Each structure stands twice: as C-alpha cells, then as structure tokens.
Amino acid sequence: MAPSAAGGVNPDLVRRRLRVTGTVQGVGFRPFVYRLAADLALSGWVGNDSLGVILEGEGPAPALDELARRLVDEAPPLARIDTLDVEALAATGETGFTVVDSRVAGAPAVAVPVDVATCADCERELFDPADRRFGYPFVNCTNCGPRYTIIRSIPYDRAATTMAGFAMCADCRREYEDPADRRFHAEPTCCPACGPQLSLVAPDGGLLAKAGDALDSAVELLGAGRILAVKGLGGYHLACDATDPAAVAELRRRKARDDKPFALMVDLPMARSLCYLSADAEEALTSPRRPIVLAPRRHEAPIATGVAPNLPELGLMLAYTPVHLQLLAGVARPLVMTSGNLSDEPIAHDDTDALVRLGPMVDAILTHDRGIHIRGDDSVVRAGTARVQMVRRSRGYAPEPIGLPTPARRHVLAVGAELKSTVAVAKGDNVVASHHIGDLEHLAAYRSFLQAVDHLCGLTGVTPEVVAHDLHPEYLSTKFAAELDLPAVGVQHHHAHIASCLVEHRWTEPVLGVAFDGLGMGTDGTAWGGELLVADLDGFRRVGHLLQVALPGGDRAAREPWRMAVAWLAATLGPEAAERYGRTVDDRWAAVLGLALRPDVLRTSSAGRLFDAVAALLGLRTRITYEAQAAIELEAAAAGQPLAGPGGYELDVVAGPEGLLLDPGPLLATVVAERDRGTPAGEISAGFHAGLGRGVAGAARRAAADNGLDTVALSGGVFQNARLTDVVVGALEAAGLRVLVHRLLPPNDGGVSVGQAAIAARCVD
Ligand code: ZN
Ligand code: ZN
Ligand code: FE
C-alpha cells in the first residue's frame, strides 16, 4: 500500500481504482455502484469513460474487497462485465460518494446496450393507479426499455436517441438527476406529461383515437376478431386473437403467408397452458431478452389451427413492452404477433412505410410517436429436450459483443451470406453481429443491409481495414464486398459455419467440423452442404462429404422437394426407382429425371436437400412455401417417436480418394421399402434421423481419429433439427469425443458473418 499523501488520513483506509469494461453503460451501472458504495460506507466517485465504467473507492480493505465481489455478483440484469481491473491508490481522506458525468473523447469501446423487456418494477407502476405513470405505455427505467433500436449514434445519451425531441418534465428530470433514483440517467425515461403518446390510426392514415382511448379501442377491436398493426420496440407486428380461427385465417390471407407459423404473445399462465415448458424453456421465455421460444404444444391447446399448421411446436413470447402488457391484459387471450410485413419482406419499422405497406392488411394501426431508428425483429430460440438453441439472434441479443478467442489483428467487416443475413464487425477482443436483416434477394432487405453496415460500424467505432465475404459470386453481400476499396477475404461458407461455432466456445485448436446445411459454394464450384472439415480459425481441409447428386432445376430444386427425391433415388437406387416415384408425384418427372442423370448439371452434397428428398418420398411435402419447410415437417412427423428409432436404417461410409464418402443409399432403400409396406411416416422419419445421425457420428469419429482430433463441432442450418442433433451428440459423446454445439449463435446462415469475421480477424495480410 502506498503511503498516504494526506497527513490526517486514517491508516486503516485504503483507496482503489476499479475499471470495468463490457456492457456497462446504459444499463444502470453507475447508480448500482452508487448504492453499493452507500451500502458499504465507502467514499469516492464513479463515472463513465470511453472504455466503460471507472470508479474509485476509499474505505477499509475488507469493504473494498466486498465492493469488487459484489460488482460482479450483483451487477444489474442488463450489464455484462468483460473485465474488472483493480489498482491500488493512496487514500485521500475524501468523504461522500459522487456520480460524475465524465465523457472522455476517443474511439468508443463501450458496448451498445440491447433492448430489454419491461422490468417488474416498471410493470408494477404501469398497473398501479396511485403511480404517476399508471397506464402509461412508455414507462421504462435504467433496467429496461428501448436501447439499440432508438440509438442513432454514440456516446449513448438521450440527445443521440429518438427520444431527443421529448424534453423531460421537471419530475422526470429530478429522477434522472438523482443518483439514488432507479431512473438516474435512464436516457429514454419519460412520463405521460412529457413523453410519447399512442394513437390509433385508420388504414388510410386518419386519426381514430389518442392515448388511453387508442389503447381501449385497440383492445376492443382485437377482442372482436379484427386485425391490427401494432408498433412495438423494433418494428410493427400484425396482431389478432389467436383463438379465433376466422381472424387467423384472414390474417394469413392478407399477409399472403401460406403455412409459415405465426408467433404468439402470451402471459406465463397462458404459455404453460399452451405448451410443455422445460425449466430451460421457461428461463428463456421469462428472460429480459424475451425471445420467441419454440416449444412442444399441448394437444388440447386452445389455439386456431391456422397458427402453426402441421407443426407440433408453438412459438411463444411474453409481452416485452408496456403496450404489449396492456393489450394482453385487456384482451386476456393469446395474441398472434407476427412480423409486420408482406410474406418475407423485412419488418416495417418506419411509420410512413408501415402505413403504406401494412395499411391495406389491417383494420387499424396502433402506433406512437417514438421513432425506431433501427429495426429489430423478434429473436427466436428453440427449446428442445436437451438444449435451448438460437434460431434467430436479433432483438434483445444484438448488438451484444461476443468474445473472440484471440484479439482481432485489424478492424474487420464481415458481410455474411444471402439468406437470414446478418453482418458483423470485429475489433479488439470482440466480434459484434448485427440484428437479423433477412433474405437479401428482397430489395428492401438489401437496403436494410446497407443501413446495418453503416450503423454497426458507427456504433462500434470500426473503420473496416478488411472485408470478409462468402465465396458465392452471386450473393449481393459478395458483390457489395467487391465494390469496397478494401482488401477482401473470401471465406468458404461451411468453414465460416464451423468457425462461428468455434468462436462461441472460444476454441482455437483444430476440430473435426460437421457442417450439415442447405447450399453453400464449395472451393470446387459445386454446392456443398454435407461436409466433414478439419478446421480451425486459420483454415480448413475437406476430409469427407455426403454423396453428391444433381440439383435438377437449380433454385427450383430447393422449392420443390420432389425434384430432390427424384435426384437422390436416381443417384442411389437407380433411374427405375426414380421413375417409379416420379410418376406418382408430378407429370414433369421425366424431364426432371433427365436433368438428374445429366453429368453437366450443378451437383450438391447438401444434407438439407437430402431431408427435403425424404420428406417428399414420405408424401409429407412436395412443394414448400417457406425455407426449410420440408425438413421441419419431416422432423415434426417423428415427434413422440423414440430417439433411437426403429432398426434397419444405415448410412454407408466408405473411404475414397476425396476422404470419407457418406452414402445414404441403404438409408433411402429402407425408407422406400418401409413406405411401400405402409409403415407410418413418423416411424420412418424417426428411423431416418437415427440412422443418418449415427452414421454421421461414426464418420466424424473416424475422421477425427484419422486426423488426431478429439473434438467435433456441429454447425449448419440442418443442426436446427433437435432430433438429429440429439442423436449425433449422443453418439459422439458415447464415443468419448468432446462436442461443440451452438448456443449463442444460430447454426443457420444467421451465424455466418461471425465466423467470417473471426477468420478474417486472424489473417495477417
Ligand atoms: Zn424498468
Ligand atoms: Zn415526465
Ligand atoms: Fe449455410
């Protein structure tokens, strides 16, 4: 301990400087420190700087030890501490503890906070007639409310958000400036006297009602089976009563959505009455990030069948804004809350755009005058039996940084793939992925992509020095990267998938990567998607793959799974088997078979397309209306079947010149034979999953042994399939291998940008 500089200082006092980095601004960290200091009778100060939060505390050494411990253990719910550094100083004899508003110029290193669901304290105020914010649908505090979606630029303070135009009233100002108040420096804080207001608008834009009347009318309309657009945190939803079959059918018609399931907004008792919820599922559902949780539905669930046709799961989320809480309390029934868009376009978040695009689809629009600066779709997680897995990482998660296994050598921009697009930047110790952007083939999504690139770079202070992109030359993201005047790193699609899995496990050693996916451009110009790779963040080698078959009709083969059934049968059981099947499904069978047999047609080793083929063979789905529908319904058909499945389903694995060849011929022969025998589709599906999963695990184990590896990483969109994942993980772990699966990032193409960024972050030239 340094000797005290001030003569009269009590020798039992020590002073320490603590520096905290991570997500520590905009999350109530300084008031939290203030209260801790008061609790421990410490003197000193706390402030923000460009690196995070910095504080000095003075008092007895045990109290300062306690401070450091409680800073981590009791951090506010939204805070994420990356590092805590402690430095000893000389005691000064300072008295009292103050919060200083220090903003240091320099490159921002502070993580931008995520949007957070209304906290319990605010919910209490919302429904408390004695509270001055009673019934006010924009109540928020330092622990909750809008963040990422309203931030225009950093540093994060009110002037840099879409709340800039709302001047705080005297009461709100007093709370905002009081370090002991739970709204101290809550940037979006407001009240009925000074904040945003609701309005209910007719489809033609005419005003129907304001404030409380707008809410009451909206509740009445929903209760009467009408369809509303509702402005939320990151965009507009389309809402209706989920128990009303006519309303749900009408919404499906207006939204031009054939089969894709609708998400539901519910309260916890409703959630429990609709689905079987594991402890993990409930934890995800009630977390302040409030994702949509996909969980097995109860047979008797009182929901219109049109909500999730042909699926054994429902997508549930709890209310996450005060408006949602009020609507749900008013209607008292589960509500459909689906993205406000036509079919697969990006979600509407701009008011003018929403009126144009959603007006024709709805009976009224419940909107408000707090702007949404950047869109934020609802995140989606899937609560399987063994784990909770990310499916779409957006609101509540983006743009939370993800730690890199090794620091980035340069600032990296990674532009992702094409479908389920996200972009990411890497800088220092972190990679930051954007919100969900969508399918870039839509012009509106491409515009959203351009905005996301600018916004993400701005918020993170990244000036890209290198751009990472997919190898597919036709992806709009690849074309965008080529137009930048920057060194470019082309990253093979499945290498990026495996790398994204390595990043979330902070893994730097080589692994045996199993990439089971839709389509991704391979280094040989064919479409990969069923790959065994020896990979780390610096490179990869293909050591095995699924048998390659023709993609008869290119893009159409993905939309019409029966084409893949023809191709797979032709390649494994012969043209006659393909003909026998083809005749039963489509009169274009002969042309498709002809294509399948031609040597010059684009070939693929895609596992996703194999699932399509089996779904078609079983008569479950010959044409799809949303991506991966056939594979999703094939897994759904097996619901309730034992994981081990019936016997007799075998994947053939043979060593060839290009490594291991995974040949599903015997598997398909059993599928066809059982189908002809009249075995139920669910049982065949279970057999297929079990046989394929065990076969893949066996091949991965063999390839790992051949290459001296003891760790297997699973990635690619096919691993959204919980049944397949459970079989593969079980078989690999039983064989003594370590298995890395996704948890934080989606296994699908939404995670590709992170993998690209991590790979490019380690490149030196
Ligand atoms: Zn709150
Ligand atoms: Zn106010
Ligand atoms: Fe992919």
PDB file of C-alpha atoms and ligand atoms in Angstrom, residues 132-133 167-173 175 189-195, ligand 2:
ATOM      1  CA  ARG A 132     -47.870   8.844 -11.765  1.00  0.00           C
ATOM      2  CA  ARG A 133     -47.083   6.543 -14.682  1.00  0.00           C
ATOM      3  CA  ALA A 167     -37.959  17.410 -23.326  1.00  0.00           C
ATOM      4  CA  MET A 168     -38.096  15.934 -19.828  1.00  0.00           C
ATOM      5  CA  CYS A 169     -40.633  17.459 -17.425  1.00  0.00           C
ATOM      6  CA  ALA A 170     -39.455  18.653 -14.008  1.00  0.00           C
ATOM      7  CA  ASP A 171     -40.465  15.396 -12.272  1.00  0.00           C
ATOM      8  CA  CYS A 172     -38.659  13.205 -14.800  1.00  0.00           C
ATOM      9  CA  ARG A 173     -35.622  15.498 -14.714  1.00  0.00           C
ATOM     10  CA  GLU A 175     -35.469  11.373 -11.104  1.00  0.00           C
ATOM     11  CA  THR A 189     -37.150   7.990 -19.316  1.00  0.00           C
ATOM     12  CA  CYS A 190     -40.467   9.815 -19.705  1.00  0.00           C
ATOM     13  CA  CYS A 191     -43.975  10.075 -18.325  1.00  0.00           C
ATOM     14  CA  PRO A 192     -47.482  10.966 -19.539  1.00  0.00           C
ATOM     15  CA  ALA A 193     -46.637  14.658 -19.113  1.00  0.00           C
ATOM     16  CA  CYS A 194     -43.537  14.706 -21.294  1.00  0.00           C
ATOM     17  CA  GLY A 195     -43.167  11.503 -23.296  1.00  0.00           C
TER      18      GLY A 195
HETATM   19 ZN    ZN B   2     -42.038  13.445 -17.494  1.00  0.00          ZN
END
